[in-house]
C-alpha cells in the first residue's frame, strides 16, 4: 500500500487553502494581496505555494497587478482536489487517498477498527484486489474510475443495515444520471445501462447484537475506462460513463457530487426512516415488474419481481402464485427498458 507523495502537512494545508480560494474565484483573478492576507503568508510564500500546485499539474495563470486564476485542474482524486468542491458536513471531509491498495474497503475497514470517524473516505487510483459482492472481484484499472469506500457510523439496529445499500444505490444512480447516462438500479444495488454494469456497491458491516458499530460502504463507478481497459470477460458486461456519453468525466467533481447526494439521502434516512428512500429506489429501479431469475445463497427463484419490502427484501411471485422474500442475491434475466438519452447536467 503506497500513499500518495504529499508535502509536509503545513504546506499541504496552504496548498488546499490557496486552491480553495482560486476555485471560489472561478474565472476571476484572485489578487496575491488577498491570498497572502487571508493566509497570513508573504507574497513570496504565496508564489512558492502556487508553483508547488503547478508542479502537481494545476494550470494557474499569474498576471501582474491582477493576481492568480485557476485555468485547469489535473484529474486526481486527493483531498487537494476534493475539499474545495465539497458541499457536505461529514462525508469526504477526511480523505485517505492512495495510488494503489488491495481494496479500499479493506483499508476503510482497518481504519474504522482503529477509530476513524463517520464520513471518512478512502479512495485509490487502482485496486489490486478489488472486492465484489458474493466473493467476486471488482476490476479496477488505474487512474480511470472511482474506487471509494466511506466509513459510516449510523445510529441503526444491525438488521436495518441492508437499507444503507439501497440508500447508496439511489445516491449513485442520481449521480450517474446527472452525468448524462440513463442508469437504472438492478436489485439490490447494481447500476446498469442497457444491461451493462456501470457501478457496483459492496457494504460491509461491524455490529454488536443491538447496534451497528460501523458500515463500510464501497462504491465502484466506471467513469473513464474503455472496454479495452477491462479484462475480456468484464468488457462483455461492463460499460462506463465515457463509453456512454463520449465525454471524459473529471473524477473530483463527480465524487463531490456523489458525497453530497449520499449525505442528503443518509440524512433523509436518519430523519424519516426507509420509506422515502424506498419510494425513490422504486422510481429508479428496473427490476420491478420484470421476469427475473434470482440466484440466492442456496437456491434459485424464478418469477416476477413484485416489490421491495420495508426492509429492502425483494418480493418475487413465482409461477405457482406464491411470493418469496429474498434478502440477498443476484438478479438475472432482467429485460432492459429502453431509456431515452438524457441531456448532461452539472454535477
Ligand atoms: C459488486 O460486486 O457489484 C460490488 C462491487 C464493489 C466495488 C467497490 S470498488 C471500491 C470498493 N472497494 C472494493 O474492494 N470494492 C468496492
Short mmCIF file of C-alpha atoms in Angstrom, two decimals, residues 2-307:
data_model
loop_
_atom_site.label_atom_id
_atom_site.label_comp_id
_atom_site.label_asym_id
_atom_site.label_seq_id
_atom_site.Cartn_x
_atom_site.Cartn_y
_atom_site.Cartn_z
CA UNK A 2 1.64 3.21 -1.10
CA UNK A 3 0.40 6.62 0.00
CA UNK A 4 0.49 9.46 -2.49
CA UNK A 5 3.59 11.57 -2.06
CA UNK A 6 2.50 14.63 -0.10
CA UNK A 7 4.33 17.72 1.02
CA UNK A 8 4.59 18.27 4.74
CA UNK A 9 1.29 18.90 6.49
CA UNK A 10 1.71 22.66 6.77
CA UNK A 11 2.47 23.01 3.07
CA UNK A 12 -0.43 20.73 2.08
CA UNK A 13 -2.74 22.93 4.14
CA UNK A 14 -1.54 26.07 2.38
CA UNK A 15 -1.98 24.37 -0.99
CA UNK A 16 -5.51 23.33 -0.03
CA UNK A 17 -6.38 26.83 1.15
CA UNK A 18 -4.99 28.61 -1.90
CA UNK A 19 -6.62 26.12 -4.23
CA UNK A 20 -9.91 26.58 -2.38
CA UNK A 21 -9.72 30.36 -2.86
CA UNK A 22 -8.85 30.01 -6.55
CA UNK A 23 -11.74 27.57 -7.08
CA UNK A 24 -14.04 30.02 -5.29
CA UNK A 25 -12.78 32.79 -7.58
CA UNK A 26 -13.90 30.80 -10.64
CA UNK A 27 -12.89 32.61 -13.82
CA UNK A 28 -11.96 35.77 -11.87
CA UNK A 29 -8.45 36.63 -10.77
CA UNK A 30 -7.71 36.48 -7.05
CA UNK A 31 -5.12 39.06 -6.06
CA UNK A 32 -1.83 37.99 -4.49
CA UNK A 33 -2.57 40.51 -1.76
CA UNK A 34 -5.91 38.83 -0.93
CA UNK A 35 -4.26 35.40 -0.85
CA UNK A 36 -1.38 36.50 1.36
CA UNK A 37 -3.76 38.45 3.63
CA UNK A 38 -6.16 35.53 4.10
CA UNK A 39 -3.39 33.02 4.77
CA UNK A 40 -1.06 35.30 6.72
CA UNK A 41 1.75 34.50 4.26
CA UNK A 42 4.23 36.75 2.45
CA UNK A 43 3.67 37.32 -1.28
CA UNK A 44 6.81 35.24 -1.94
CA UNK A 45 5.42 32.36 0.12
CA UNK A 46 2.17 32.52 -1.89
CA UNK A 47 4.19 32.38 -5.11
CA UNK A 48 6.00 29.27 -3.83
CA UNK A 49 2.73 27.53 -2.99
CA UNK A 50 1.35 28.40 -6.45
CA UNK A 51 4.46 26.87 -8.02
CA UNK A 52 4.07 23.73 -5.90
CA UNK A 53 0.50 23.44 -7.21
CA UNK A 54 1.73 23.89 -10.78
CA UNK A 55 4.19 21.02 -10.28
CA UNK A 56 1.20 18.85 -9.34
CA UNK A 57 -0.46 19.63 -12.64
CA UNK A 58 -2.61 22.68 -11.87
CA UNK A 59 -2.56 25.31 -14.59
CA UNK A 60 -2.56 28.64 -12.79
CA UNK A 61 -2.30 31.91 -14.66
CA UNK A 62 -0.42 34.75 -12.96
CA UNK A 63 -0.83 38.33 -14.23
CA UNK A 64 0.99 41.24 -12.56
CA UNK A 65 -1.39 43.61 -10.74
CA UNK A 66 -4.35 41.25 -11.25
CA UNK A 67 -3.29 38.12 -9.39
CA UNK A 68 -3.88 34.41 -9.95
CA UNK A 69 -6.52 32.43 -11.79
CA UNK A 70 -7.07 28.67 -11.96
CA UNK A 71 -7.28 27.51 -15.57
CA UNK A 72 -7.26 23.74 -15.21
CA UNK A 73 -7.01 21.05 -12.54
CA UNK A 74 -5.43 17.61 -13.04
CA UNK A 75 -7.75 14.62 -12.87
CA UNK A 76 -6.54 13.45 -9.50
CA UNK A 77 -8.55 12.40 -6.51
CA UNK A 78 -6.96 13.60 -3.29
CA UNK A 79 -8.17 15.97 -0.59
CA UNK A 80 -6.50 18.79 -2.54
CA UNK A 81 -8.94 18.35 -5.43
CA UNK A 82 -11.94 17.20 -3.42
CA UNK A 83 -12.08 19.61 -0.47
CA UNK A 84 -12.68 22.83 -2.44
CA UNK A 85 -15.63 21.16 -4.18
CA UNK A 86 -17.29 19.51 -1.18
CA UNK A 87 -20.73 20.68 -0.04
CA UNK A 88 -21.09 18.19 2.80
CA UNK A 89 -20.83 18.41 6.56
CA UNK A 90 -19.24 14.98 7.16
CA UNK A 91 -18.81 12.85 4.04
CA UNK A 92 -15.41 13.18 2.40
CA UNK A 93 -14.17 15.83 4.84
CA UNK A 94 -11.26 13.50 5.64
CA UNK A 95 -9.84 11.74 2.57
CA UNK A 96 -7.30 8.92 2.65
CA UNK A 97 -6.00 8.71 -0.92
CA UNK A 98 -3.67 6.07 -2.31
CA UNK A 99 -2.00 5.26 -5.59
CA UNK A 100 -2.62 1.57 -5.10
CA UNK A 101 -4.32 -0.61 -2.49
CA UNK A 102 -5.62 -4.15 -2.42
CA UNK A 103 -9.14 -2.92 -1.73
CA UNK A 104 -10.39 0.45 -0.48
CA UNK A 105 -12.99 -1.48 1.54
CA UNK A 106 -10.24 -3.44 3.30
CA UNK A 107 -8.34 -0.22 4.09
CA UNK A 108 -11.50 1.53 5.29
CA UNK A 109 -12.41 -1.45 7.49
CA UNK A 110 -8.97 -1.32 9.15
CA UNK A 111 -9.22 2.45 9.65
CA UNK A 112 -12.70 2.07 11.15
CA UNK A 113 -11.42 -0.56 13.60
CA UNK A 114 -8.73 1.96 14.59
CA UNK A 115 -11.41 4.58 15.32
CA UNK A 116 -11.87 6.52 12.05
CA UNK A 117 -14.88 8.81 12.18
CA UNK A 118 -18.19 8.91 10.37
CA UNK A 119 -17.76 10.19 6.83
CA UNK A 120 -14.06 9.43 6.36
CA UNK A 121 -13.38 8.40 2.79
CA UNK A 122 -10.78 6.05 1.29
CA UNK A 123 -10.03 6.41 -2.43
CA UNK A 124 -7.43 4.76 -4.63
CA UNK A 125 -6.22 5.21 -8.17
CA UNK A 126 -6.07 1.43 -8.59
CA UNK A 127 -7.05 -1.69 -6.65
CA UNK A 128 -5.12 -4.91 -6.94
CA UNK A 129 -7.75 -6.97 -5.10
CA UNK A 130 -10.99 -5.03 -5.64
CA UNK A 131 -13.82 -6.93 -3.94
CA UNK A 132 -17.24 -7.51 -5.41
CA UNK A 133 -20.38 -8.92 -3.90
CA UNK A 134 -20.71 -12.62 -3.11
CA UNK A 135 -16.95 -13.26 -3.19
CA UNK A 136 -16.41 -11.91 -6.70
CA UNK A 137 -13.66 -9.49 -7.70
CA UNK A 138 -14.05 -5.94 -9.00
CA UNK A 139 -11.91 -5.00 -11.98
CA UNK A 140 -10.07 -1.79 -11.06
CA UNK A 141 -7.84 -0.40 -13.84
CA UNK A 142 -5.66 2.52 -12.70
CA UNK A 143 -6.32 6.25 -12.99
CA UNK A 144 -9.68 5.99 -14.75
CA UNK A 145 -12.54 5.12 -12.44
CA UNK A 146 -13.81 5.78 -8.95
CA UNK A 147 -12.93 3.31 -6.20
CA UNK A 148 -14.28 4.75 -2.98
CA UNK A 149 -15.15 3.45 0.48
CA UNK A 150 -16.99 5.53 3.06
CA UNK A 151 -16.87 4.80 6.77
CA UNK A 152 -20.34 5.34 8.23
CA UNK A 153 -21.38 5.24 11.86
CA UNK A 154 -25.17 5.36 11.71
CA UNK A 155 -27.36 5.05 14.77
CA UNK A 156 -29.04 1.91 13.48
CA UNK A 157 -30.05 -1.59 14.52
CA UNK A 158 -27.89 -4.18 12.70
CA UNK A 159 -30.91 -5.76 10.99
CA UNK A 160 -31.60 -2.40 9.30
CA UNK A 161 -28.07 -2.10 7.84
CA UNK A 162 -29.08 -3.52 4.40
CA UNK A 163 -31.22 -0.39 3.94
CA UNK A 164 -27.99 1.60 3.57
CA UNK A 165 -27.16 -0.38 0.46
CA UNK A 166 -30.34 0.93 -1.17
CA UNK A 167 -29.61 4.45 0.11
CA UNK A 168 -26.26 4.26 -1.67
CA UNK A 169 -27.83 2.88 -4.86
CA UNK A 170 -30.19 5.86 -5.00
CA UNK A 171 -27.36 8.38 -4.49
CA UNK A 172 -25.10 6.80 -7.12
CA UNK A 173 -27.94 6.38 -9.62
CA UNK A 174 -28.75 10.07 -9.30
CA UNK A 175 -25.06 10.99 -9.73
CA UNK A 176 -24.65 8.82 -12.83
CA UNK A 177 -27.87 10.18 -14.33
CA UNK A 178 -26.75 13.75 -13.62
CA UNK A 179 -23.55 12.97 -15.52
CA UNK A 180 -25.61 12.02 -18.57
CA UNK A 181 -26.13 8.24 -18.54
CA UNK A 182 -29.64 6.79 -18.09
CA UNK A 183 -28.69 4.34 -15.33
CA UNK A 184 -31.26 2.09 -13.67
CA UNK A 185 -30.91 0.20 -10.42
CA UNK A 186 -31.00 -3.58 -10.58
CA UNK A 187 -31.92 -5.04 -7.20
CA UNK A 188 -30.39 -4.61 -4.75
CA UNK A 189 -27.78 -2.09 -5.81
CA UNK A 190 -26.23 -2.75 -9.21
CA UNK A 191 -26.39 0.14 -11.64
CA UNK A 192 -26.91 -0.83 -15.24
CA UNK A 193 -27.32 0.94 -18.55
CA UNK A 194 -28.72 -1.14 -21.39
CA UNK A 195 -27.99 -4.28 -19.38
CA UNK A 196 -24.31 -3.40 -18.82
CA UNK A 197 -22.97 -2.70 -15.39
CA UNK A 198 -21.61 0.78 -14.64
CA UNK A 199 -21.43 0.66 -10.85
CA UNK A 200 -21.25 -1.84 -8.01
CA UNK A 201 -21.75 -1.33 -4.29
CA UNK A 202 -20.34 -3.53 -1.53
CA UNK A 203 -21.46 -2.90 2.05
CA UNK A 204 -19.54 -4.46 4.91
CA UNK A 205 -20.69 -4.32 8.49
CA UNK A 206 -19.30 -4.46 12.00
CA UNK A 207 -22.02 -4.66 14.64
CA UNK A 208 -22.90 -5.53 18.23
CA UNK A 209 -26.13 -7.50 18.73
CA UNK A 210 -28.12 -4.31 19.27
CA UNK A 211 -26.16 -1.62 17.41
CA UNK A 212 -24.19 -1.01 14.23
CA UNK A 213 -20.57 -0.21 15.09
CA UNK A 214 -19.71 0.92 11.60
CA UNK A 215 -20.50 0.26 7.98
CA UNK A 216 -18.01 0.39 5.14
CA UNK A 217 -19.81 1.46 2.01
CA UNK A 218 -17.68 0.58 -1.03
CA UNK A 219 -18.64 2.14 -4.34
CA UNK A 220 -17.01 1.42 -7.69
CA UNK A 221 -18.15 3.56 -10.63
CA UNK A 222 -16.80 3.03 -14.13
CA UNK A 223 -16.12 6.58 -15.22
CA UNK A 224 -13.37 6.79 -17.85
CA UNK A 225 -12.48 3.17 -18.60
CA UNK A 226 -12.92 1.95 -22.17
CA UNK A 227 -13.75 -1.64 -22.99
CA UNK A 228 -10.09 -2.45 -23.67
CA UNK A 229 -9.16 -1.32 -20.15
CA UNK A 230 -11.07 -4.28 -18.70
CA UNK A 231 -10.24 -7.98 -18.97
CA UNK A 232 -12.30 -9.59 -21.78
CA UNK A 233 -14.89 -11.26 -19.52
CA UNK A 234 -15.59 -7.95 -17.75
CA UNK A 235 -15.59 -5.97 -21.02
CA UNK A 236 -18.52 -8.17 -22.14
CA UNK A 237 -20.78 -6.99 -19.34
CA UNK A 238 -19.42 -3.58 -18.26
CA UNK A 239 -19.79 -0.05 -19.50
CA UNK A 240 -18.60 3.38 -18.37
CA UNK A 241 -19.75 6.99 -18.45
CA UNK A 242 -17.11 7.75 -21.07
CA UNK A 243 -18.33 4.91 -23.28
CA UNK A 244 -21.92 6.09 -22.92
CA UNK A 245 -21.57 9.84 -23.26
CA UNK A 246 -18.32 10.17 -25.23
CA UNK A 247 -17.09 12.69 -22.67
CA UNK A 248 -14.36 12.12 -20.08
CA UNK A 249 -15.58 12.57 -16.52
CA UNK A 250 -13.43 14.65 -14.15
CA UNK A 251 -13.31 12.47 -11.08
CA UNK A 252 -13.17 15.06 -8.26
CA UNK A 253 -16.38 16.92 -9.26
CA UNK A 254 -18.17 13.59 -9.79
CA UNK A 255 -17.05 12.38 -6.35
CA UNK A 256 -18.01 15.66 -4.66
CA UNK A 257 -21.49 15.39 -6.22
CA UNK A 258 -21.76 11.79 -5.03
CA UNK A 259 -20.73 12.80 -1.49
CA UNK A 260 -23.46 15.47 -1.47
CA UNK A 261 -26.20 13.17 -2.72
CA UNK A 262 -25.16 10.33 -0.44
CA UNK A 263 -25.14 12.61 2.57
CA UNK A 264 -28.54 14.06 1.65
CA UNK A 265 -30.07 10.58 1.37
CA UNK A 266 -28.38 9.38 4.57
CA UNK A 267 -29.86 12.42 6.32
CA UNK A 268 -33.33 11.63 4.92
CA UNK A 269 -32.93 8.01 6.02
CA UNK A 270 -31.79 9.09 9.52
CA UNK A 271 -34.64 11.58 9.95
CA UNK A 272 -37.57 9.88 8.19
CA UNK A 273 -36.61 6.21 8.01
CA UNK A 274 -36.52 3.91 5.00
CA UNK A 275 -39.89 4.83 3.44
CA UNK A 276 -38.78 7.85 1.32
CA UNK A 277 -35.63 6.01 0.24
CA UNK A 278 -37.73 3.06 -0.83
CA UNK A 279 -40.01 5.32 -2.88
CA UNK A 280 -37.04 6.87 -4.68
CA UNK A 281 -35.39 3.46 -5.18
CA UNK A 282 -38.59 2.17 -6.81
CA UNK A 283 -38.66 5.14 -9.19
CA UNK A 284 -35.06 4.45 -10.26
CA UNK A 285 -35.21 0.65 -10.37
CA UNK A 286 -35.55 -1.50 -13.45
CA UNK A 287 -36.24 -4.74 -11.61
CA UNK A 288 -39.86 -4.33 -10.52
CA UNK A 289 -42.47 -5.79 -12.85
CA UNK A 290 -39.80 -7.78 -14.70
CA UNK A 291 -39.41 -11.52 -15.09
CA UNK A 292 -36.36 -12.41 -13.08
CA UNK A 293 -34.14 -15.26 -12.09
CA UNK A 294 -32.75 -14.59 -8.63
CA UNK A 295 -29.67 -16.51 -7.58
CA UNK A 296 -29.73 -16.50 -3.80
CA UNK A 297 -27.39 -18.22 -1.35
CA UNK A 298 -28.54 -21.82 -1.86
CA UNK A 299 -31.41 -21.59 -4.31
CA UNK A 300 -32.69 -20.01 -7.48
CA UNK A 301 -36.07 -18.35 -7.71
CA UNK A 302 -37.80 -17.65 -10.99
CA UNK A 303 -40.79 -15.34 -11.24
CA UNK A 304 -41.93 -11.76 -11.45
CA UNK A 305 -40.33 -9.16 -9.16
CA UNK A 306 -43.29 -7.58 -7.42
CA UNK A 307 -41.85 -5.07 -4.96
#
